[in-house]
Short mmCIF file of C-alpha atoms in Angstrom, two decimals:
data_model
loop_
_atom_site.label_atom_id
_atom_site.label_comp_id
_atom_site.label_asym_id
_atom_site.label_seq_id
_atom_site.Cartn_x
_atom_site.Cartn_y
_atom_site.Cartn_z
CA MET A 159 32.69 -11.22 17.98
CA LYS A 160 30.01 -9.35 19.92
CA LYS A 161 31.74 -6.06 19.13
CA ASN A 162 31.56 -6.82 15.37
CA ILE A 163 27.83 -7.50 15.59
CA ILE A 164 27.22 -4.23 17.46
CA ILE A 165 29.27 -2.29 14.91
CA SER A 166 27.41 -3.96 12.03
CA VAL A 167 24.04 -3.09 13.55
CA LEU A 168 25.12 0.51 14.14
CA ILE A 169 26.31 0.82 10.53
CA PHE A 170 23.03 -0.66 9.30
CA LEU A 171 21.00 1.80 11.40
CA ALA A 172 23.17 4.74 10.30
CA LEU A 173 22.59 3.78 6.65
CA ALA A 174 18.86 3.56 7.29
CA ILE A 175 18.84 7.07 8.77
CA ILE A 176 21.00 8.59 6.05
CA THR A 177 19.07 7.04 3.15
CA ASN A 178 15.56 7.50 4.56
CA PRO A 179 13.55 9.10 1.70
CA GLY A 180 12.08 12.55 2.25
CA ALA A 181 8.64 13.95 1.48
CA GLU A 182 9.57 14.94 -2.08
CA LYS A 183 10.63 11.38 -2.91
CA HIS A 184 7.29 10.08 -1.58
CA ARG A 185 5.37 12.59 -3.72
CA THR A 186 7.41 11.80 -6.83
CA VAL A 187 6.81 8.07 -6.46
CA CYS A 188 3.07 8.70 -5.93
CA ILE A 189 2.90 10.79 -9.10
CA ASP A 190 4.80 8.14 -11.06
CA THR A 191 2.58 5.36 -9.68
CA PHE A 192 -0.66 7.21 -10.47
CA MET A 193 0.59 8.13 -13.96
CA GLU A 194 1.47 4.48 -14.60
CA MET A 195 -1.98 3.44 -13.39
CA SER A 196 -3.62 5.96 -15.75
CA LYS A 197 -1.60 4.58 -18.67
CA ASP A 198 -2.83 1.09 -17.79
CA SER A 199 -6.43 2.23 -18.19
CA ASP A 200 -8.13 2.04 -21.56
CA SER A 201 -8.58 5.79 -21.92
CA GLU A 202 -7.36 7.54 -25.04
CA GLY A 203 -6.71 11.22 -25.00
CA GLY A 204 -3.40 11.83 -26.65
CA PHE A 205 -0.46 13.93 -25.60
CA LEU A 206 -2.38 17.02 -24.45
CA ALA A 207 -4.65 14.96 -22.23
CA ASP A 208 -1.60 13.31 -20.67
CA VAL A 209 0.07 16.66 -20.02
CA GLY A 210 -3.13 18.08 -18.54
CA PHE A 211 -3.61 15.02 -16.35
CA ALA A 212 0.01 15.17 -15.18
CA PHE A 213 -0.37 18.84 -14.23
CA ILE A 214 -3.58 18.24 -12.28
CA LEU A 215 -2.18 15.09 -10.68
CA GLU A 216 0.93 16.90 -9.49
CA LYS A 217 -1.14 19.66 -7.86
CA TYR A 218 -3.43 17.06 -6.26
CA VAL A 219 -0.54 14.98 -4.91
CA ARG A 220 1.25 18.04 -3.51
CA ALA A 221 -1.93 18.99 -1.63
CA ARG A 222 -2.91 15.49 -0.44
CA ILE A 223 0.29 13.49 0.09
CA THR A 224 2.58 13.89 3.08
CA SER A 225 5.24 11.73 4.61
CA ASN A 226 5.99 10.80 8.19
CA ASN A 227 9.62 10.34 9.14
CA TYR A 228 10.28 7.66 11.75
CA LEU A 229 14.09 8.03 11.58
CA PHE A 230 14.84 4.55 10.15
CA PHE A 231 11.90 4.48 7.71
CA SER A 232 9.09 6.75 6.56
CA THR A 233 5.47 6.37 5.50
CA THR A 234 3.43 7.96 2.72
CA THR A 235 0.15 9.40 3.96
CA PHE A 236 -2.91 10.39 1.93
CA ILE A 237 -5.16 13.11 3.40
CA GLU A 238 -8.85 12.37 2.74
CA ASP A 239 -11.49 15.07 2.08
CA ASP A 240 -12.67 14.90 5.69
CA GLY A 241 -9.10 15.41 6.99
CA SER A 242 -8.54 11.80 8.00
CA LYS A 243 -5.23 10.25 7.05
CA LYS A 244 -4.49 6.91 5.44
CA THR A 245 -1.07 5.31 5.07
CA ILE A 246 -0.58 4.29 1.44
CA GLY A 247 3.16 3.65 1.25
CA ILE A 248 6.43 3.05 3.03
CA GLY A 249 9.98 4.19 2.39
CA ALA A 250 13.38 2.96 3.51
CA PHE A 251 16.95 2.93 2.20
CA GLY A 252 16.15 5.49 -0.51
CA LEU A 253 13.20 3.53 -1.90
CA VAL A 254 9.47 4.22 -1.64
CA LYS A 255 6.83 1.55 -2.24
CA ILE A 256 3.20 2.57 -2.71
CA LEU A 257 0.94 -0.08 -1.20
CA ILE A 258 -2.25 0.58 -3.15
CA ASP A 259 -4.29 -2.20 -4.69
CA LYS A 260 -4.50 -0.93 -8.27
CA ASP A 261 -7.59 -3.01 -9.02
CA LYS A 262 -9.52 -1.39 -6.15
CA LEU A 263 -8.63 2.09 -7.37
CA LYS A 264 -9.81 1.38 -10.90
CA ASN A 265 -13.30 0.36 -9.70
#
């Protein structure tokens, strides 16, 4: 019985390590989240504005978003203008969740 529990825990931890999302996954989810937030706003600009925004957003995210790998999970970190870092998301088992209050960002 105890052996089964130990094996189950080891399998669970191995899956967590193998499926831990990398930096590119964190950046992609940030871009998708910010694009979704921009679509929720009341701005109208058409297709070209969306393409331009997506291009600028991708460059911005690549420069400002990093991830920290803690073996079993990872975090999404935003680098502020002054160089300070703020954790804005968490990733585990192939998924990344951005933990930003969308209402605060809109204000």
